[in-house]
Coordinates of C-alpha atoms in Angstrom, one line a residue:
M1 CA -22.2 -19.3 28.8
S2 CA -22.4 -17.1 31.9
E3 CA -18.8 -16.0 31.3
L4 CA -19.7 -15.0 27.7
R5 CA -22.7 -13.0 29.0
D6 CA -20.7 -11.3 31.8
H7 CA -18.1 -10.1 29.3
A8 CA -20.8 -8.9 26.8
D9 CA -22.6 -7.0 29.6
H10 CA -19.3 -5.4 30.6
V11 CA -18.6 -4.3 27.0
L12 CA -22.1 -2.8 26.6
S13 CA -21.9 -1.0 29.9
V14 CA -18.6 0.6 29.0
V15 CA -19.8 1.7 25.6
E16 CA -23.0 3.1 26.9
S17 CA -21.5 4.9 29.9
G18 CA -20.0 8.4 29.8
S19 CA -17.0 7.4 31.9
A20 CA -13.3 8.0 31.0
A21 CA -13.1 4.3 30.1
A22 CA -15.8 4.9 27.5
R23 CA -13.7 7.5 25.9
S24 CA -10.6 5.4 25.6
R25 CA -9.1 4.1 22.4
L26 CA -10.2 0.6 23.2
A27 CA -13.7 1.7 23.9
A28 CA -13.8 3.5 20.6
S29 CA -13.1 0.2 18.9
W30 CA -15.8 -1.5 21.0
R31 CA -18.2 1.3 19.9
R32 CA -17.3 0.8 16.3
S33 CA -17.9 -2.9 16.7
L34 CA -21.3 -2.4 18.3
V35 CA -22.7 0.6 16.4
R36 CA -21.0 0.6 13.0
H37 CA -20.7 -3.2 12.5
G38 CA -23.5 -4.5 14.6
V39 CA -21.5 -7.3 16.2
D40 CA -23.0 -9.1 19.1
P41 CA -20.3 -9.4 21.9
A42 CA -22.1 -12.6 23.2
A43 CA -22.4 -14.4 19.9
D44 CA -20.9 -17.8 20.0
K45 CA -20.8 -18.6 16.3
G46 CA -17.6 -19.7 14.7
P47 CA -15.4 -17.3 12.6
E48 CA -16.1 -16.6 9.0
R49 CA -14.0 -18.8 6.6
L50 CA -13.3 -18.6 2.9
S51 CA -13.7 -21.7 0.8
A52 CA -10.5 -23.3 -0.5
T53 CA -11.3 -21.9 -4.0
E54 CA -11.9 -18.4 -2.6
L55 CA -8.6 -18.5 -0.6
D56 CA -6.7 -19.6 -3.7
H57 CA -8.0 -16.7 -5.7
L58 CA -7.1 -14.3 -2.8
L59 CA -3.6 -15.7 -2.7
Q60 CA -3.2 -15.2 -6.4
S61 CA -4.3 -11.6 -6.2
N62 CA -1.7 -11.0 -3.4
D63 CA 1.0 -13.1 -4.9
G64 CA 3.8 -10.5 -4.9
F65 CA 3.1 -9.4 -1.4
V66 CA 3.0 -12.9 -0.1
R67 CA 6.2 -13.9 -1.8
S68 CA 8.0 -10.9 -0.3
A69 CA 6.6 -11.5 3.2
T70 CA 7.1 -15.3 3.4
P71 CA 10.8 -15.3 4.5
R72 CA 10.1 -12.8 7.2
V73 CA 7.0 -14.6 8.4
D74 CA 9.1 -17.8 8.7
S75 CA 11.9 -16.0 10.5
L76 CA 9.5 -14.4 13.0
Y77 CA 7.8 -17.8 13.6
A78 CA 11.2 -19.4 14.2
L79 CA 11.7 -16.9 17.1
V80 CA 8.3 -17.5 18.8
Q81 CA 7.2 -21.0 18.0
Q82 CA 8.7 -22.5 21.2
S83 CA 6.5 -20.2 23.3
G84 CA 3.3 -21.6 21.7
F85 CA 2.5 -18.6 19.4
A86 CA 0.8 -18.5 16.0
V87 CA 2.0 -16.1 13.3
L88 CA -0.5 -14.9 10.8
L89 CA -0.3 -12.7 7.7
T90 CA -3.5 -11.1 6.4
D91 CA -4.7 -9.0 3.5
A92 CA -6.0 -5.4 3.9
Q93 CA -9.5 -6.7 4.7
G94 CA -8.3 -8.9 7.6
V95 CA -8.5 -12.3 5.9
V96 CA -5.6 -14.6 6.9
L97 CA -3.4 -15.4 3.9
Q98 CA -0.8 -17.5 5.7
H99 CA -0.6 -19.1 9.2
R100 CA 2.3 -20.6 11.1
V101 CA 1.5 -22.9 14.0
S102 CA 3.2 -26.0 15.5
D103 CA 1.7 -29.4 14.8
G104 CA 0.9 -29.8 18.4
D105 CA -1.1 -26.6 18.6
A106 CA -2.7 -26.9 15.2
D107 CA -6.1 -28.2 16.5
V108 CA -6.3 -25.5 19.1
F109 CA -5.5 -22.6 16.8
A110 CA -7.8 -24.0 14.1
K111 CA -10.6 -24.0 16.6
W112 CA -9.8 -20.4 17.6
G113 CA -9.8 -19.4 13.9
L114 CA -6.1 -18.5 13.7
W115 CA -5.9 -20.1 10.3
S116 CA -5.7 -19.2 6.6
G117 CA -8.9 -18.1 5.1
V118 CA -10.5 -16.8 8.3
N119 CA -11.9 -13.3 8.4
W120 CA -10.6 -11.3 11.4
S121 CA -11.9 -7.8 10.4
E122 CA -13.6 -5.7 13.0
E123 CA -16.7 -6.0 10.9
A124 CA -16.7 -9.8 11.4
E125 CA -15.1 -10.2 14.9
G126 CA -15.3 -6.9 16.6
T127 CA -12.3 -5.5 18.4
N128 CA -9.4 -7.9 17.8
G129 CA -5.7 -7.6 17.0
I130 CA -5.9 -7.9 13.3
G131 CA -9.1 -6.0 12.6
T132 CA -8.3 -3.1 15.0
C133 CA -4.8 -2.8 13.7
L134 CA -6.1 -2.5 10.1
E135 CA -8.9 -0.1 11.2
E136 CA -6.4 2.2 13.1
R137 CA -3.4 1.6 10.8
C138 CA -1.0 1.3 13.7
R139 CA 0.5 -1.3 16.0
V140 CA -1.9 -2.6 18.6
T141 CA -2.0 -5.3 21.3
I142 CA -5.4 -6.7 22.2
H143 CA -5.0 -8.8 25.3
R144 CA -7.6 -11.2 26.4
E145 CA -10.6 -9.2 27.8
D146 CA -9.7 -6.3 25.5
H147 CA -11.5 -8.3 22.7
F148 CA -15.0 -7.3 21.9
M149 CA -16.5 -10.8 21.5
A150 CA -16.5 -12.8 24.6
R151 CA -15.5 -16.0 22.9
N152 CA -12.2 -14.4 21.8
T153 CA -11.1 -13.3 25.3
G154 CA -8.8 -16.2 25.7
L155 CA -6.4 -14.7 23.1
S156 CA -3.6 -12.3 23.3
C157 CA -2.8 -10.7 19.9
M158 CA 0.0 -8.4 18.9
D159 CA -0.3 -6.8 15.4
A160 CA 1.4 -4.3 13.1
P161 CA 0.1 -3.0 9.8
I162 CA 2.1 -3.5 6.5
F163 CA 2.1 -0.8 3.8
G164 CA 2.9 -1.3 0.2
P165 CA 5.2 0.4 -2.3
E166 CA 2.6 3.1 -3.0
G167 CA 1.9 3.8 0.6
Q168 CA -1.3 1.6 0.5
L169 CA -2.4 -0.7 3.3
L170 CA -1.6 -4.2 2.4
G171 CA -2.5 -6.2 5.5
A172 CA -1.4 -7.0 9.0
L173 CA 1.2 -9.2 10.7
D174 CA -0.1 -10.9 13.8
V175 CA 1.3 -13.0 16.6
S176 CA -1.3 -14.6 18.8
S177 CA -1.3 -16.8 21.9
A178 CA -4.0 -18.7 23.7
R179 CA -1.9 -19.2 26.8
S180 CA -3.6 -18.2 30.1
D181 CA -0.3 -17.1 31.6
Q182 CA 0.5 -14.6 28.9
T183 CA 1.7 -11.4 30.5
Q184 CA 1.4 -7.8 29.3
G185 CA 5.2 -7.4 29.6
F186 CA 5.8 -10.3 27.3
N187 CA 3.2 -8.9 25.0
Q188 CA 5.2 -5.7 24.7
L189 CA 8.4 -7.6 23.7
I190 CA 6.5 -9.6 21.1
S191 CA 4.7 -6.5 19.8
A192 CA 8.1 -4.7 19.1
M193 CA 9.3 -7.8 17.2
V194 CA 6.1 -7.8 15.1
E195 CA 6.4 -4.1 14.2
Q196 CA 10.1 -4.6 13.2
T197 CA 9.2 -7.6 11.0
A198 CA 6.3 -5.7 9.4
S199 CA 8.8 -2.9 8.5
Q200 CA 11.2 -5.4 7.0
I201 CA 8.4 -6.9 4.9
E202 CA 7.7 -3.4 3.6
V203 CA 11.3 -2.9 2.6
D204 CA 11.6 -6.3 0.9
Y205 CA 8.4 -5.7 -1.1
F206 CA 9.5 -2.2 -2.1
R207 CA 12.9 -3.5 -3.3
A208 CA 11.2 -6.3 -5.2
T209 CA 8.9 -3.8 -6.9
Y210 CA 11.7 -1.5 -7.9
Q211 CA 14.4 -4.0 -8.8
K212 CA 15.8 -1.9 -11.6
A213 CA 15.9 1.4 -9.6
R214 CA 18.6 2.7 -7.2
I215 CA 17.3 2.6 -3.6
I216 CA 18.2 5.5 -1.4
Y217 CA 17.6 5.7 2.4
V218 CA 16.3 9.0 3.6
G219 CA 15.6 10.6 7.0
D220 CA 16.9 9.3 10.3
A221 CA 19.3 6.4 10.2
G222 CA 17.1 4.5 12.6
K223 CA 14.1 4.6 10.1
E224 CA 15.3 1.9 7.8
G225 CA 11.9 1.8 6.1
A226 CA 12.2 5.3 4.6
L227 CA 13.3 4.5 1.1
L228 CA 13.2 6.2 -2.3
A229 CA 13.4 4.4 -5.7
V230 CA 15.4 6.5 -8.2
D231 CA 15.7 5.6 -11.9
G232 CA 18.5 6.0 -14.4
D233 CA 17.5 9.6 -15.1
D234 CA 17.8 10.5 -11.4
L235 CA 14.0 10.7 -11.1
V236 CA 12.2 9.5 -8.0
V237 CA 9.7 7.0 -9.1
G238 CA 8.8 5.4 -5.8
A239 CA 8.7 6.1 -2.1
T240 CA 7.8 4.1 1.0
R241 CA 5.2 5.4 3.4
L242 CA 7.9 6.6 5.9
A243 CA 9.8 8.4 3.1
R244 CA 6.6 10.1 1.9
A245 CA 5.9 11.3 5.4
A246 CA 9.5 12.5 5.9
L247 CA 9.7 14.4 2.6
G248 CA 6.1 15.7 2.3
L249 CA 5.1 13.6 -0.6
P250 CA 1.6 12.3 -1.2
S251 CA 0.8 9.7 1.4
E252 CA -0.6 7.2 -1.0
G253 CA -0.7 6.4 -4.7
S254 CA 1.7 6.3 -7.6
L255 CA 4.2 9.1 -7.8
R256 CA 4.7 11.4 -10.7
P257 CA 8.4 11.1 -11.5
I258 CA 10.3 13.9 -9.6
P259 CA 13.9 14.9 -10.0
A260 CA 15.8 13.5 -7.0
V261 CA 17.5 16.8 -6.4
D262 CA 14.1 18.4 -6.0
V263 CA 13.1 15.9 -3.4
L264 CA 16.4 15.6 -1.5
G265 CA 17.5 19.2 -1.9
R266 CA 20.8 20.6 -3.1
P267 CA 23.5 22.7 -1.5
K268 CA 22.5 26.4 -1.6
E269 CA 25.6 27.3 -3.6
S270 CA 25.0 24.7 -6.3
P271 CA 24.3 26.3 -9.7
K272 CA 20.8 25.6 -11.1
G273 CA 19.3 25.1 -14.6
F274 CA 21.4 23.9 -17.6
E275 CA 24.6 25.1 -16.1
G276 CA 24.0 23.1 -12.9
A277 CA 23.1 20.0 -14.9
E278 CA 26.2 20.4 -17.1
R279 CA 28.5 20.8 -14.2
A280 CA 27.0 17.7 -12.4
A281 CA 27.5 15.7 -15.6
V282 CA 31.1 16.7 -16.0
V283 CA 31.9 16.1 -12.3
R284 CA 30.4 12.6 -12.5
A285 CA 32.3 11.8 -15.6
L286 CA 35.6 12.9 -14.1
S287 CA 34.8 10.9 -10.9
R288 CA 34.1 7.8 -12.8
A289 CA 37.3 8.2 -14.9
E290 CA 39.2 8.9 -11.6
G291 CA 40.3 12.3 -12.9
N292 CA 41.4 11.1 -16.4
V293 CA 40.2 13.9 -18.6
S294 CA 40.6 12.0 -21.8
A295 CA 38.5 9.1 -20.5
A296 CA 35.9 11.5 -19.1
A297 CA 35.7 13.3 -22.5
K298 CA 35.2 10.0 -24.3
A299 CA 32.4 9.0 -21.8
L300 CA 30.7 12.3 -22.5
G301 CA 31.1 11.9 -26.3
I302 CA 33.1 15.1 -26.7
G303 CA 36.7 16.0 -27.5
R304 CA 39.4 16.4 -24.8
A305 CA 39.9 20.1 -25.7
T306 CA 36.2 20.7 -25.6
L307 CA 36.0 19.2 -22.1
Y308 CA 38.9 21.4 -20.9
R309 CA 37.1 24.5 -22.1
R310 CA 33.9 23.5 -20.4
M311 CA 35.8 22.7 -17.2
K312 CA 37.4 26.1 -17.2
R313 CA 34.0 27.8 -17.8
L314 CA 32.4 25.8 -15.0
G315 CA 35.2 26.3 -12.6
I316 CA 36.1 22.6 -12.4
S317 CA 39.7 21.5 -11.9
E318 CA 41.1 18.1 -12.8
K319 CA 41.1 17.4 -9.0
T320 CA 37.3 17.9 -8.8
H321 CA 36.2 14.3 -8.8

């Protein structure tokens, strides 16, 4: 009990002081935990848990998200299970939807609350990997004494947020360890893996949501999560969070269908208006017909002679395909 009290006293002294440490990002989370949420850092009560019925309802309401995430959660766990980690997937409120732990570690992790149905929001547990990640909407590592509540200081938690097809916060992906020899360097490696997996989940869920659309990568090649969904009329109907940021689209919410050319831009010399649309249609038809004018005319529903006249007017040769 003295260790709990010592950590709690340290947290309170940092929050109440005017030092540089009190102005740090971690201390800001400690202050939220204390002032906004009224969490007692010395409390020794167990974590909040949903009933089986409540968890079942929560899983049903997050069914699409969970189905898209499950293969990636399994793959991540396969990489870290031999090192004694737990892998958790949560909803946007910090409630664990899925957990992956080894049979040998199950009792230990269940006692810690690293289990499905447990609430790890900052409001419930103070500063912790899941809750702070969701609060700040960015990747975080909360290592042992970084935790607000003294009873959680045996944990090291690496987390990344997961955003949905409309840019909304869906939940967090967490890898946690209760090993006393866990190092900060190893935490950094695991944290990078968690962030990458969270990004992959976003891509998978986006693709599942827009199965009938054409998916286009935008922005830097390294940002694989920057995707647009384009329908058969070349209208952008969906965009991931990274794509929205890259293209200046609304950060969250459903998108009003926008012509893809308005989002992605067009060459300066490209004609606009009806003439531009007509030229694009003719060029696409010729390309699909591999330069065969008769086949292209048939695809466009016009006569061969009519197509030749339009090609001449638009400055398109038979080799423009």
